[in-house]
Amino acid sequence: MTLKPDDRWQWYYDDTQDRMMLDLTEGLHFRSRFPKKMLTPEAFESQSFCVDDAASFFNFDEKCRDVDFNHQQRAELVLNALVASRFLKPLMPKSWHFVACHSGWQPEAGQLAETTLSDTCQPVRLLVVESGSSAALCVVAQTSLELSGKKLLLGEAIKIMNDRLRPHEPATAVRFEQAGD
């Protein structure tokens, strides 16, 4: 099922599930990854899905089309990114888990990024939700990520210093090398 933003969608916080939710109408509800302790005060007031939400939805969705996810996983990633960008309290960077790459890259919201775990040298794929001058709020853009014994799942938020991030290069991208003189 492919989601299309609708002006009837409603953001709300569900006390029973302790999660930010999105009522997608017709009995469908999206349950985010984010509990009460991670949310700003505005998350506790029911709000309509606005034009800015729709614009962010399309931006995140477009950038994630090349990721090897089914429609449900991509929708989960995009909607969690929306919740993070709109309702998440500020996070402290967790950069010590990742190798500095000093690429000089300044990520932008909606871009896919990569980094490398410092303890295992495993690559990590992230979706940039917000970008600051020195750090970016991201959501995990892979099924899971193991960080020092803690498992982060698809769509969970993490803040990382920009010097740990580089642009995501899809596995199917063609690479050209310059011929030597």
PDB file of C-alpha atoms in Angstrom:
ATOM      1  CA  MET A   1       0.000   0.000   0.000  1.00  0.00           C
ATOM      2  CA  THR A   2       1.396   3.362  -1.037  1.00  0.00           C
ATOM      3  CA  LEU A   3       0.590   6.299   1.240  1.00  0.00           C
ATOM      4  CA  LYS A   4      -0.452   9.702  -0.062  1.00  0.00           C
ATOM      5  CA  PRO A   5      -0.769  12.595   2.394  1.00  0.00           C
ATOM      6  CA  ASP A   6      -4.319  13.652   3.124  1.00  0.00           C
ATOM      7  CA  ASP A   7      -5.651  16.737   4.884  1.00  0.00           C
ATOM      8  CA  ARG A   8      -7.804  14.428   7.033  1.00  0.00           C
ATOM      9  CA  TRP A   9      -4.729  12.867   8.659  1.00  0.00           C
ATOM     10  CA  GLN A  10      -4.355  13.788  12.358  1.00  0.00           C
ATOM     11  CA  TRP A  11      -1.325  13.744  14.665  1.00  0.00           C
ATOM     12  CA  TYR A  12      -2.051  12.704  18.255  1.00  0.00           C
ATOM     13  CA  TYR A  13      -0.332  11.244  21.287  1.00  0.00           C
ATOM     14  CA  ASP A  14      -1.678   7.896  22.563  1.00  0.00           C
ATOM     15  CA  ASP A  15      -1.247   7.483  26.349  1.00  0.00           C
ATOM     16  CA  THR A  16      -2.026   3.769  26.218  1.00  0.00           C
ATOM     17  CA  GLN A  17       0.724   3.016  23.702  1.00  0.00           C
ATOM     18  CA  ASP A  18       3.005   5.826  24.949  1.00  0.00           C
ATOM     19  CA  ARG A  19       3.719   6.838  21.359  1.00  0.00           C
ATOM     20  CA  MET A  20       3.141   9.667  18.928  1.00  0.00           C
ATOM     21  CA  MET A  21       0.550   8.481  16.414  1.00  0.00           C
ATOM     22  CA  LEU A  22      -0.834   9.518  13.047  1.00  0.00           C
ATOM     23  CA  ASP A  23      -4.459   8.762  12.220  1.00  0.00           C
ATOM     24  CA  LEU A  24      -4.400   7.946   8.513  1.00  0.00           C
ATOM     25  CA  THR A  25      -8.235   7.742   8.368  1.00  0.00           C
ATOM     26  CA  GLU A  26     -10.358   4.707   7.568  1.00  0.00           C
ATOM     27  CA  GLY A  27      -9.176   2.912  10.701  1.00  0.00           C
ATOM     28  CA  LEU A  28      -5.450   3.046   9.870  1.00  0.00           C
ATOM     29  CA  HIS A  29      -3.075   4.424  12.494  1.00  0.00           C
ATOM     30  CA  PHE A  30       0.681   4.824  12.317  1.00  0.00           C
ATOM     31  CA  ARG A  31       2.540   4.211  15.596  1.00  0.00           C
ATOM     32  CA  SER A  32       5.865   6.065  15.739  1.00  0.00           C
ATOM     33  CA  ARG A  33       9.025   4.918  17.513  1.00  0.00           C
ATOM     34  CA  PHE A  34       8.927   7.898  19.914  1.00  0.00           C
ATOM     35  CA  PRO A  35       7.630   7.722  23.520  1.00  0.00           C
ATOM     36  CA  LYS A  36       6.429  10.621  25.666  1.00  0.00           C
ATOM     37  CA  LYS A  37       9.855  11.347  27.195  1.00  0.00           C
ATOM     38  CA  MET A  38      11.283  12.144  23.730  1.00  0.00           C
ATOM     39  CA  LEU A  39       8.493  14.481  22.587  1.00  0.00           C
ATOM     40  CA  THR A  40       8.042  18.256  22.749  1.00  0.00           C
ATOM     41  CA  PRO A  41       4.958  19.681  24.533  1.00  0.00           C
ATOM     42  CA  GLU A  42       3.190  20.420  21.231  1.00  0.00           C
ATOM     43  CA  ALA A  43       3.036  16.677  20.527  1.00  0.00           C
ATOM     44  CA  PHE A  44       0.351  16.291  23.176  1.00  0.00           C
ATOM     45  CA  GLU A  45      -2.192  18.423  21.313  1.00  0.00           C
ATOM     46  CA  SER A  46      -4.092  16.841  18.428  1.00  0.00           C
ATOM     47  CA  GLN A  47      -3.036  18.504  15.168  1.00  0.00           C
ATOM     48  CA  SER A  48      -3.914  18.202  11.513  1.00  0.00           C
ATOM     49  CA  PHE A  49      -1.377  16.983   8.995  1.00  0.00           C
ATOM     50  CA  CYS A  50      -0.401  20.309   7.407  1.00  0.00           C
ATOM     51  CA  VAL A  51       1.042  21.455   4.084  1.00  0.00           C
ATOM     52  CA  ASP A  52       4.572  21.549   5.572  1.00  0.00           C
ATOM     53  CA  ASP A  53       4.137  17.935   6.735  1.00  0.00           C
ATOM     54  CA  ALA A  54       3.074  16.929   3.217  1.00  0.00           C
ATOM     55  CA  ALA A  55       6.066  18.728   1.668  1.00  0.00           C
ATOM     56  CA  SER A  56       8.449  16.974   4.083  1.00  0.00           C
ATOM     57  CA  PHE A  57       6.694  13.659   3.437  1.00  0.00           C
ATOM     58  CA  PHE A  58       7.291  13.954  -0.325  1.00  0.00           C
ATOM     59  CA  ASN A  59      10.894  15.125   0.188  1.00  0.00           C
ATOM     60  CA  PHE A  60      11.756  12.186   2.476  1.00  0.00           C
ATOM     61  CA  ASP A  61       9.816   9.698   0.339  1.00  0.00           C
ATOM     62  CA  GLU A  62      11.482  10.765  -2.911  1.00  0.00           C
ATOM     63  CA  LYS A  63      14.984  10.435  -1.456  1.00  0.00           C
ATOM     64  CA  CYS A  64      14.196   6.962  -0.058  1.00  0.00           C
ATOM     65  CA  ARG A  65      12.920   5.436  -3.308  1.00  0.00           C
ATOM     66  CA  ASP A  66      16.330   3.930  -4.127  1.00  0.00           C
ATOM     67  CA  VAL A  67      16.600   2.196  -0.754  1.00  0.00           C
ATOM     68  CA  ASP A  68      15.903  -1.540  -0.803  1.00  0.00           C
ATOM     69  CA  PHE A  69      12.687  -1.350   1.251  1.00  0.00           C
ATOM     70  CA  ASN A  70       9.160  -2.470   0.534  1.00  0.00           C
ATOM     71  CA  HIS A  71       6.333   0.122   0.643  1.00  0.00           C
ATOM     72  CA  GLN A  72       5.563  -0.567   4.308  1.00  0.00           C
ATOM     73  CA  GLN A  73       9.171  -0.136   5.443  1.00  0.00           C
ATOM     74  CA  ARG A  74       9.612   3.040   3.392  1.00  0.00           C
ATOM     75  CA  ALA A  75       6.377   4.471   4.831  1.00  0.00           C
ATOM     76  CA  GLU A  76       7.589   3.624   8.354  1.00  0.00           C
ATOM     77  CA  LEU A  77      10.914   5.351   7.711  1.00  0.00           C
ATOM     78  CA  VAL A  78       9.318   8.462   6.187  1.00  0.00           C
ATOM     79  CA  LEU A  79       6.626   8.831   8.867  1.00  0.00           C
ATOM     80  CA  ASN A  80       9.125   8.374  11.720  1.00  0.00           C
ATOM     81  CA  ALA A  81      11.316  11.025  10.059  1.00  0.00           C
ATOM     82  CA  LEU A  82       8.304  13.364  10.037  1.00  0.00           C
ATOM     83  CA  VAL A  83       7.633  12.762  13.730  1.00  0.00           C
ATOM     84  CA  ALA A  84      11.314  13.346  14.526  1.00  0.00           C
ATOM     85  CA  SER A  85      11.434  16.594  12.572  1.00  0.00           C
ATOM     86  CA  ARG A  86       8.219  17.957  14.023  1.00  0.00           C
ATOM     87  CA  PHE A  87       7.886  16.653  17.587  1.00  0.00           C
ATOM     88  CA  LEU A  88      11.229  15.361  18.899  1.00  0.00           C
ATOM     89  CA  LYS A  89      13.063  17.058  21.765  1.00  0.00           C
ATOM     90  CA  PRO A  90      16.673  17.994  20.965  1.00  0.00           C
ATOM     91  CA  LEU A  91      19.108  15.085  21.211  1.00  0.00           C
ATOM     92  CA  MET A  92      22.780  15.081  22.130  1.00  0.00           C
ATOM     93  CA  PRO A  93      25.143  13.726  19.455  1.00  0.00           C
ATOM     94  CA  LYS A  94      26.294  10.119  19.833  1.00  0.00           C
ATOM     95  CA  SER A  95      29.255  10.531  17.512  1.00  0.00           C
ATOM     96  CA  TRP A  96      31.736   8.424  19.481  1.00  0.00           C
ATOM     97  CA  HIS A  97      30.088   5.324  17.984  1.00  0.00           C
ATOM     98  CA  PHE A  98      31.170   6.359  14.478  1.00  0.00           C
ATOM     99  CA  VAL A  99      34.406   6.889  12.553  1.00  0.00           C
ATOM    100  CA  ALA A 100      35.267  10.470  11.597  1.00  0.00           C
ATOM    101  CA  CYS A 101      35.515  10.801   7.837  1.00  0.00           C
ATOM    102  CA  HIS A 102      36.062  14.577   7.548  1.00  0.00           C
ATOM    103  CA  SER A 103      34.359  14.610   4.145  1.00  0.00           C
ATOM    104  CA  GLY A 104      33.433  18.288   4.513  1.00  0.00           C
ATOM    105  CA  TRP A 105      29.909  17.355   3.469  1.00  0.00           C
ATOM    106  CA  GLN A 106      27.045  19.492   4.806  1.00  0.00           C
ATOM    107  CA  PRO A 107      23.969  17.231   4.796  1.00  0.00           C
ATOM    108  CA  GLU A 108      20.487  18.552   4.060  1.00  0.00           C
ATOM    109  CA  ALA A 109      17.118  17.352   5.333  1.00  0.00           C
ATOM    110  CA  GLY A 110      15.890  14.430   3.284  1.00  0.00           C
ATOM    111  CA  GLN A 111      19.289  13.230   2.128  1.00  0.00           C
ATOM    112  CA  LEU A 112      20.497   9.709   2.724  1.00  0.00           C
ATOM    113  CA  ALA A 113      23.806   9.577   4.562  1.00  0.00           C
ATOM    114  CA  GLU A 114      26.326   6.918   5.492  1.00  0.00           C
ATOM    115  CA  THR A 115      28.716   6.505   8.363  1.00  0.00           C
ATOM    116  CA  THR A 116      30.867   3.684   9.744  1.00  0.00           C
ATOM    117  CA  LEU A 117      30.634   2.072  13.184  1.00  0.00           C
ATOM    118  CA  SER A 118      33.894   2.568  15.070  1.00  0.00           C
ATOM    119  CA  ASP A 119      33.845  -0.815  16.831  1.00  0.00           C
ATOM    120  CA  THR A 120      32.921  -3.084  13.898  1.00  0.00           C
ATOM    121  CA  CYS A 121      33.685  -0.940  10.807  1.00  0.00           C
ATOM    122  CA  GLN A 122      30.197  -1.794   9.540  1.00  0.00           C
ATOM    123  CA  PRO A 123      28.549   0.764   7.260  1.00  0.00           C
ATOM    124  CA  VAL A 124      25.400   2.482   8.540  1.00  0.00           C
ATOM    125  CA  ARG A 125      22.699   4.116   6.418  1.00  0.00           C
ATOM    126  CA  LEU A 126      20.750   7.079   7.822  1.00  0.00           C
ATOM    127  CA  LEU A 127      18.125   9.541   6.636  1.00  0.00           C
ATOM    128  CA  VAL A 128      18.920  13.154   7.559  1.00  0.00           C
ATOM    129  CA  VAL A 129      15.910  14.767   9.227  1.00  0.00           C
ATOM    130  CA  GLU A 130      17.435  18.110  10.248  1.00  0.00           C
ATOM    131  CA  SER A 131      20.867  19.501   9.578  1.00  0.00           C
ATOM    132  CA  GLY A 132      22.769  21.980  11.703  1.00  0.00           C
ATOM    133  CA  SER A 133      26.155  23.577  11.130  1.00  0.00           C
ATOM    134  CA  SER A 134      27.970  20.852  13.096  1.00  0.00           C
ATOM    135  CA  ALA A 135      25.518  17.957  13.624  1.00  0.00           C
ATOM    136  CA  ALA A 136      22.519  16.306  11.990  1.00  0.00           C
ATOM    137  CA  LEU A 137      19.430  14.676  13.427  1.00  0.00           C
ATOM    138  CA  CYS A 138      18.977  11.403  11.555  1.00  0.00           C
ATOM    139  CA  VAL A 139      16.782   8.330  11.629  1.00  0.00           C
ATOM    140  CA  VAL A 140      18.086   4.825  11.060  1.00  0.00           C
ATOM    141  CA  ALA A 141      17.484   3.922   7.394  1.00  0.00           C
ATOM    142  CA  GLN A 142      18.152   0.187   7.676  1.00  0.00           C
ATOM    143  CA  THR A 143      16.270  -2.575   9.469  1.00  0.00           C
ATOM    144  CA  SER A 144      18.432  -2.348  12.594  1.00  0.00           C
ATOM    145  CA  LEU A 145      21.684  -1.040  14.008  1.00  0.00           C
ATOM    146  CA  GLU A 146      23.638  -2.374  16.993  1.00  0.00           C
ATOM    147  CA  LEU A 147      25.299   0.367  19.089  1.00  0.00           C
ATOM    148  CA  SER A 148      27.296  -0.867  22.076  1.00  0.00           C
ATOM    149  CA  GLY A 149      24.741  -3.541  22.909  1.00  0.00           C
ATOM    150  CA  LYS A 150      21.692  -1.359  22.209  1.00  0.00           C
ATOM    151  CA  LYS A 151      19.640  -2.153  19.136  1.00  0.00           C
ATOM    152  CA  LEU A 152      18.202   0.755  17.164  1.00  0.00           C
ATOM    153  CA  LEU A 153      15.430  -0.120  14.720  1.00  0.00           C
ATOM    154  CA  LEU A 154      14.316   1.365  11.411  1.00  0.00           C
ATOM    155  CA  GLY A 155      13.149   4.933  11.991  1.00  0.00           C
ATOM    156  CA  GLU A 156      14.736   5.483  15.419  1.00  0.00           C
ATOM    157  CA  ALA A 157      16.472   8.832  15.874  1.00  0.00           C
ATOM    158  CA  ILE A 158      20.130   9.566  16.500  1.00  0.00           C
ATOM    159  CA  LYS A 159      22.110  12.789  16.294  1.00  0.00           C
ATOM    160  CA  ILE A 160      25.571  12.620  14.741  1.00  0.00           C
ATOM    161  CA  MET A 161      28.296  15.175  14.133  1.00  0.00           C
ATOM    162  CA  ASN A 162      28.580  16.093  10.449  1.00  0.00           C
ATOM    163  CA  ASP A 163      32.245  15.074  10.318  1.00  0.00           C
ATOM    164  CA  ARG A 164      31.069  11.454  10.734  1.00  0.00           C
ATOM    165  CA  LEU A 165      28.674  11.604   7.764  1.00  0.00           C
ATOM    166  CA  ARG A 166      29.148  11.235   4.033  1.00  0.00           C
ATOM    167  CA  PRO A 167      26.623  11.060   1.182  1.00  0.00           C
ATOM    168  CA  HIS A 168      24.971   7.680   0.661  1.00  0.00           C
ATOM    169  CA  GLU A 169      26.059   5.952  -2.525  1.00  0.00           C
ATOM    170  CA  PRO A 170      23.553   3.356  -3.718  1.00  0.00           C
ATOM    171  CA  ALA A 171      25.100  -0.047  -4.383  1.00  0.00           C
ATOM    172  CA  THR A 172      23.860   0.127  -7.956  1.00  0.00           C
ATOM    173  CA  ALA A 173      25.556   3.473  -8.662  1.00  0.00           C
ATOM    174  CA  VAL A 174      27.992   3.409 -11.542  1.00  0.00           C
ATOM    175  CA  ARG A 175      31.383   4.758 -10.595  1.00  0.00           C
ATOM    176  CA  PHE A 176      33.772   6.265 -13.099  1.00  0.00           C
ATOM    177  CA  GLU A 177      37.434   6.662 -12.398  1.00  0.00           C
ATOM    178  CA  GLN A 178      39.639   9.195 -14.095  1.00  0.00           C
ATOM    179  CA  ALA A 179      42.203   7.690 -16.428  1.00  0.00           C
ATOM    180  CA  GLY A 180      45.786   8.543 -15.528  1.00  0.00           C
ATOM    181  CA  ASP A 181      47.958  10.568 -17.870  1.00  0.00           C
TER     182      ASP A 181
END
